């Protein structure tokens, strides 16, 4: 299909940036009306650059969700930081996200500095206002507006959708003119296998705590289309035997629960019945192992 190309059509890359856990992926899923990025209360849920495409009559927005800007402690962390930094440099417009429940943190301030440095048009989303008392918001909005980095500082809730149309309208206004690059049906750059892996990882993140979520990777061993069911085999990698015991749970109870919720999510994703076989394997230090990282797709800094 020829890209639609008219003087009035707008398109561009919109980078979603901010420290971990402020709601970047939730915001992306909300604007797309569909889950392309997994979310959880655990920091560093997002590891890849994730593209989400919103196609409208008058514009196509290519959102780039990013891993949170944080101090890296291993090779995977460095890769994640590189992804986030590259998006800040490459996007046409930035949506900077902060958590409106809290005061600005040092990490927020460092993100502001990076955004200022790029000189990209940027709007600020003060997220999670569904759980913030309005009077408490005003000083924070004032403080952010006073930086003069953002064309707009908009309180939103990515969870309830409050004020999200306003945010979207402001972003649209900053988009350059350009062609429609993607077919309207195409919503993300992730393959089905990647989405399957991410959906399973999300359930492990939601079911575990402390250091375990960070130690998890999910490798899809097989996806087989059978007559009435899609059969999926996947291995959950952890770093230590103790973490394996946690993920499996007493008598296998937790792994069973993870598998059962993940299977329902996958059935919704694929629109088919799913059989899901899950294994847990210990791979010591995989987050610093280049070979394993490559196998898991966390390789290169520009993909
Ligand atoms: P990311 O690390 O910035 O991508 O953050 P996520 O999108 O994974 O969200 C982190 C946590 O914050 C999840 O538990 C979300 O459900 C929650 N969250 C995100 N947006 C909102 C919001 O607008 N309101 C509330 N109450 N929670 C939110
Ligand atoms: Mg995320």
mmCIF file with all atom_site columns, C-alpha atoms and ligand atoms in Angstrom, residues 16-29 37-46 65-68 97 99 101 126-132 156-162 164 202 205-206, ligand 1:
data_model
loop_
_atom_site.group_PDB
_atom_site.id
_atom_site.type_symbol
_atom_site.label_atom_id
_atom_site.label_alt_id
_atom_site.label_comp_id
_atom_site.label_asym_id
_atom_site.label_entity_id
_atom_site.label_seq_id
_atom_site.pdbx_PDB_ins_code
_atom_site.Cartn_x
_atom_site.Cartn_y
_atom_site.Cartn_z
_atom_site.occupancy
_atom_site.B_iso_or_equiv
_atom_site.pdbx_formal_charge
_atom_site.auth_seq_id
_atom_site.auth_comp_id
_atom_site.auth_asym_id
_atom_site.auth_atom_id
_atom_site.pdbx_PDB_model_num
ATOM   1  C CA  . UNK A 1 16  ? 7.831  7.971   26.067 1.00 0.00 ? 16  UNK A CA  1
ATOM   2  C CA  . UNK A 1 17  ? 10.517 8.527   28.684 1.00 0.00 ? 17  UNK A CA  1
ATOM   3  C CA  . UNK A 1 18  ? 10.884 8.638   32.435 1.00 0.00 ? 18  UNK A CA  1
ATOM   4  C CA  . UNK A 1 19  ? 12.257 6.740   35.382 1.00 0.00 ? 19  UNK A CA  1
ATOM   5  C CA  . UNK A 1 20  ? 11.051 3.189   36.052 1.00 0.00 ? 20  UNK A CA  1
ATOM   6  C CA  . UNK A 1 21  ? 7.503  2.559   37.233 1.00 0.00 ? 21  UNK A CA  1
ATOM   7  C CA  . UNK A 1 22  ? 5.922  5.950   36.496 1.00 0.00 ? 22  UNK A CA  1
ATOM   8  C CA  . UNK A 1 23  ? 3.442  4.371   34.047 1.00 0.00 ? 23  UNK A CA  1
ATOM   9  C CA  . UNK A 1 24  ? 5.040  4.713   30.597 1.00 0.00 ? 24  UNK A CA  1
ATOM   10 C CA  . UNK A 1 25  ? 3.874  1.338   29.303 1.00 0.00 ? 25  UNK A CA  1
ATOM   11 C CA  . UNK A 1 26  ? 0.412  1.781   30.803 1.00 0.00 ? 26  UNK A CA  1
ATOM   12 C CA  . UNK A 1 27  ? 0.187  5.096   28.940 1.00 0.00 ? 27  UNK A CA  1
ATOM   13 C CA  . UNK A 1 28  ? 1.181  3.467   25.654 1.00 0.00 ? 28  UNK A CA  1
ATOM   14 C CA  . UNK A 1 29  ? -1.387 0.691   26.053 1.00 0.00 ? 29  UNK A CA  1
ATOM   15 C CA  . UNK A 1 37  ? 3.637  -3.451  26.378 1.00 0.00 ? 37  UNK A CA  1
ATOM   16 C CA  . UNK A 1 38  ? 3.473  -5.407  29.603 1.00 0.00 ? 38  UNK A CA  1
ATOM   17 C CA  . UNK A 1 39  ? 3.156  -3.471  32.864 1.00 0.00 ? 39  UNK A CA  1
ATOM   18 C CA  . UNK A 1 40  ? 3.736  -4.248  36.524 1.00 0.00 ? 40  UNK A CA  1
ATOM   19 C CA  . UNK A 1 41  ? 4.534  -2.545  39.826 1.00 0.00 ? 41  UNK A CA  1
ATOM   20 C CA  . UNK A 1 42  ? 8.102  -3.883  39.489 1.00 0.00 ? 42  UNK A CA  1
ATOM   21 C CA  . UNK A 1 43  ? 10.687 -1.411  38.206 1.00 0.00 ? 43  UNK A CA  1
ATOM   22 C CA  . UNK A 1 44  ? 12.331 -2.316  34.904 1.00 0.00 ? 44  UNK A CA  1
ATOM   23 C CA  . UNK A 1 45  ? 9.411  -4.289  33.561 1.00 0.00 ? 45  UNK A CA  1
ATOM   24 C CA  . UNK A 1 46  ? 10.119 -2.934  30.064 1.00 0.00 ? 46  UNK A CA  1
ATOM   25 C CA  . UNK A 1 65  ? 8.038  2.965   24.862 1.00 0.00 ? 65  UNK A CA  1
ATOM   26 C CA  . UNK A 1 66  ? 11.336 2.673   26.683 1.00 0.00 ? 66  UNK A CA  1
ATOM   27 C CA  . UNK A 1 67  ? 12.930 0.991   29.668 1.00 0.00 ? 67  UNK A CA  1
ATOM   28 C CA  . UNK A 1 68  ? 13.033 3.440   32.564 1.00 0.00 ? 68  UNK A CA  1
ATOM   29 C CA  . UNK A 1 97  ? 6.315  10.957  32.388 1.00 0.00 ? 97  UNK A CA  1
ATOM   30 C CA  . UNK A 1 99  ? 4.568  10.031  39.043 1.00 0.00 ? 99  UNK A CA  1
ATOM   31 C CA  . UNK A 1 101 ? 1.957  11.053  43.738 1.00 0.00 ? 101 UNK A CA  1
ATOM   32 C CA  . UNK A 1 126 ? 2.030  14.025  35.504 1.00 0.00 ? 126 UNK A CA  1
ATOM   33 C CA  . UNK A 1 127 ? 0.634  10.537  35.786 1.00 0.00 ? 127 UNK A CA  1
ATOM   34 C CA  . UNK A 1 128 ? -1.489 8.671   38.344 1.00 0.00 ? 128 UNK A CA  1
ATOM   35 C CA  . UNK A 1 129 ? -3.702 11.652  39.215 1.00 0.00 ? 129 UNK A CA  1
ATOM   36 C CA  . UNK A 1 130 ? -6.513 9.185   39.915 1.00 0.00 ? 130 UNK A CA  1
ATOM   37 C CA  . UNK A 1 131 ? -4.835 8.686   43.295 1.00 0.00 ? 131 UNK A CA  1
ATOM   38 C CA  . UNK A 1 132 ? -3.681 12.271  43.994 1.00 0.00 ? 132 UNK A CA  1
ATOM   39 C CA  . UNK A 1 156 ? -3.291 12.526  33.511 1.00 0.00 ? 156 UNK A CA  1
ATOM   40 C CA  . UNK A 1 157 ? -4.219 9.041   34.551 1.00 0.00 ? 157 UNK A CA  1
ATOM   41 C CA  . UNK A 1 158 ? -2.999 6.375   32.168 1.00 0.00 ? 158 UNK A CA  1
ATOM   42 C CA  . UNK A 1 159 ? -5.041 3.896   34.142 1.00 0.00 ? 159 UNK A CA  1
ATOM   43 C CA  . UNK A 1 160 ? -8.457 5.598   33.998 1.00 0.00 ? 160 UNK A CA  1
ATOM   44 C CA  . UNK A 1 161 ? -7.823 7.669   30.856 1.00 0.00 ? 161 UNK A CA  1
ATOM   45 C CA  . UNK A 1 162 ? -8.518 10.960  32.662 1.00 0.00 ? 162 UNK A CA  1
ATOM   46 C CA  . UNK A 1 164 ? -5.509 11.466  28.124 1.00 0.00 ? 164 UNK A CA  1
ATOM   47 C CA  . UNK A 1 202 ? 4.410  -10.248 32.998 1.00 0.00 ? 202 UNK A CA  1
ATOM   48 C CA  . UNK A 1 205 ? 6.648  -10.412 37.545 1.00 0.00 ? 205 UNK A CA  1
ATOM   49 C CA  . UNK A 1 206 ? 3.203  -10.007 39.066 1.00 0.00 ? 206 UNK A CA  1
HETATM 50 P P1  . LIG B 2 .   ? 6.699  1.911   33.484 1.00 0.00 ? 1   LIG B P1  1
HETATM 51 O O1  . LIG B 2 .   ? 7.798  1.195   34.196 1.00 0.00 ? 1   LIG B O1  1
HETATM 52 O O2  . LIG B 2 .   ? 6.934  3.397   33.512 1.00 0.00 ? 1   LIG B O2  1
HETATM 53 O O3  . LIG B 2 .   ? 6.431  1.394   32.110 1.00 0.00 ? 1   LIG B O3  1
HETATM 54 O O4  . LIG B 2 .   ? 5.373  1.688   34.380 1.00 0.00 ? 1   LIG B O4  1
HETATM 55 P P2  . LIG B 2 .   ? 4.152  0.679   34.128 1.00 0.00 ? 1   LIG B P2  1
HETATM 56 O O5  . LIG B 2 .   ? 3.303  1.129   32.999 1.00 0.00 ? 1   LIG B O5  1
HETATM 57 O O6  . LIG B 2 .   ? 4.659  -0.740  34.085 1.00 0.00 ? 1   LIG B O6  1
HETATM 58 O O7  . LIG B 2 .   ? 3.307  0.956   35.455 1.00 0.00 ? 1   LIG B O7  1
HETATM 59 C C1  . LIG B 2 .   ? 3.880  0.774   36.738 1.00 0.00 ? 1   LIG B C1  1
HETATM 60 C C2  . LIG B 2 .   ? 2.758  0.577   37.750 1.00 0.00 ? 1   LIG B C2  1
HETATM 61 O O8  . LIG B 2 .   ? 2.023  1.789   37.886 1.00 0.00 ? 1   LIG B O8  1
HETATM 62 C C3  . LIG B 2 .   ? 1.759  -0.493  37.341 1.00 0.00 ? 1   LIG B C3  1
HETATM 63 O O9  . LIG B 2 .   ? 1.388  -1.228  38.480 1.00 0.00 ? 1   LIG B O9  1
HETATM 64 C C4  . LIG B 2 .   ? 0.588  0.307   36.789 1.00 0.00 ? 1   LIG B C4  1
HETATM 65 O O10 . LIG B 2 .   ? -0.647 -0.349  36.922 1.00 0.00 ? 1   LIG B O10 1
HETATM 66 C C5  . LIG B 2 .   ? 0.629  1.560   37.660 1.00 0.00 ? 1   LIG B C5  1
HETATM 67 N N1  . LIG B 2 .   ? 0.052  2.729   36.970 1.00 0.00 ? 1   LIG B N1  1
HETATM 68 C C6  . LIG B 2 .   ? 0.373  3.198   35.732 1.00 0.00 ? 1   LIG B C6  1
HETATM 69 N N2  . LIG B 2 .   ? -0.372 4.293   35.423 1.00 0.00 ? 1   LIG B N2  1
HETATM 70 C C7  . LIG B 2 .   ? -1.169 4.519   36.483 1.00 0.00 ? 1   LIG B C7  1
HETATM 71 C C8  . LIG B 2 .   ? -2.187 5.510   36.784 1.00 0.00 ? 1   LIG B C8  1
HETATM 72 O O11 . LIG B 2 .   ? -2.502 6.405   36.000 1.00 0.00 ? 1   LIG B O11 1
HETATM 73 N N3  . LIG B 2 .   ? -2.781 5.413   38.008 1.00 0.00 ? 1   LIG B N3  1
HETATM 74 C C9  . LIG B 2 .   ? -2.477 4.458   38.913 1.00 0.00 ? 1   LIG B C9  1
HETATM 75 N N4  . LIG B 2 .   ? -3.127 4.447   40.071 1.00 0.00 ? 1   LIG B N4  1
HETATM 76 N N5  . LIG B 2 .   ? -1.544 3.496   38.662 1.00 0.00 ? 1   LIG B N5  1
HETATM 77 C C10 . LIG B 2 .   ? -0.892 3.534   37.470 1.00 0.00 ? 1   LIG B C10 1
#
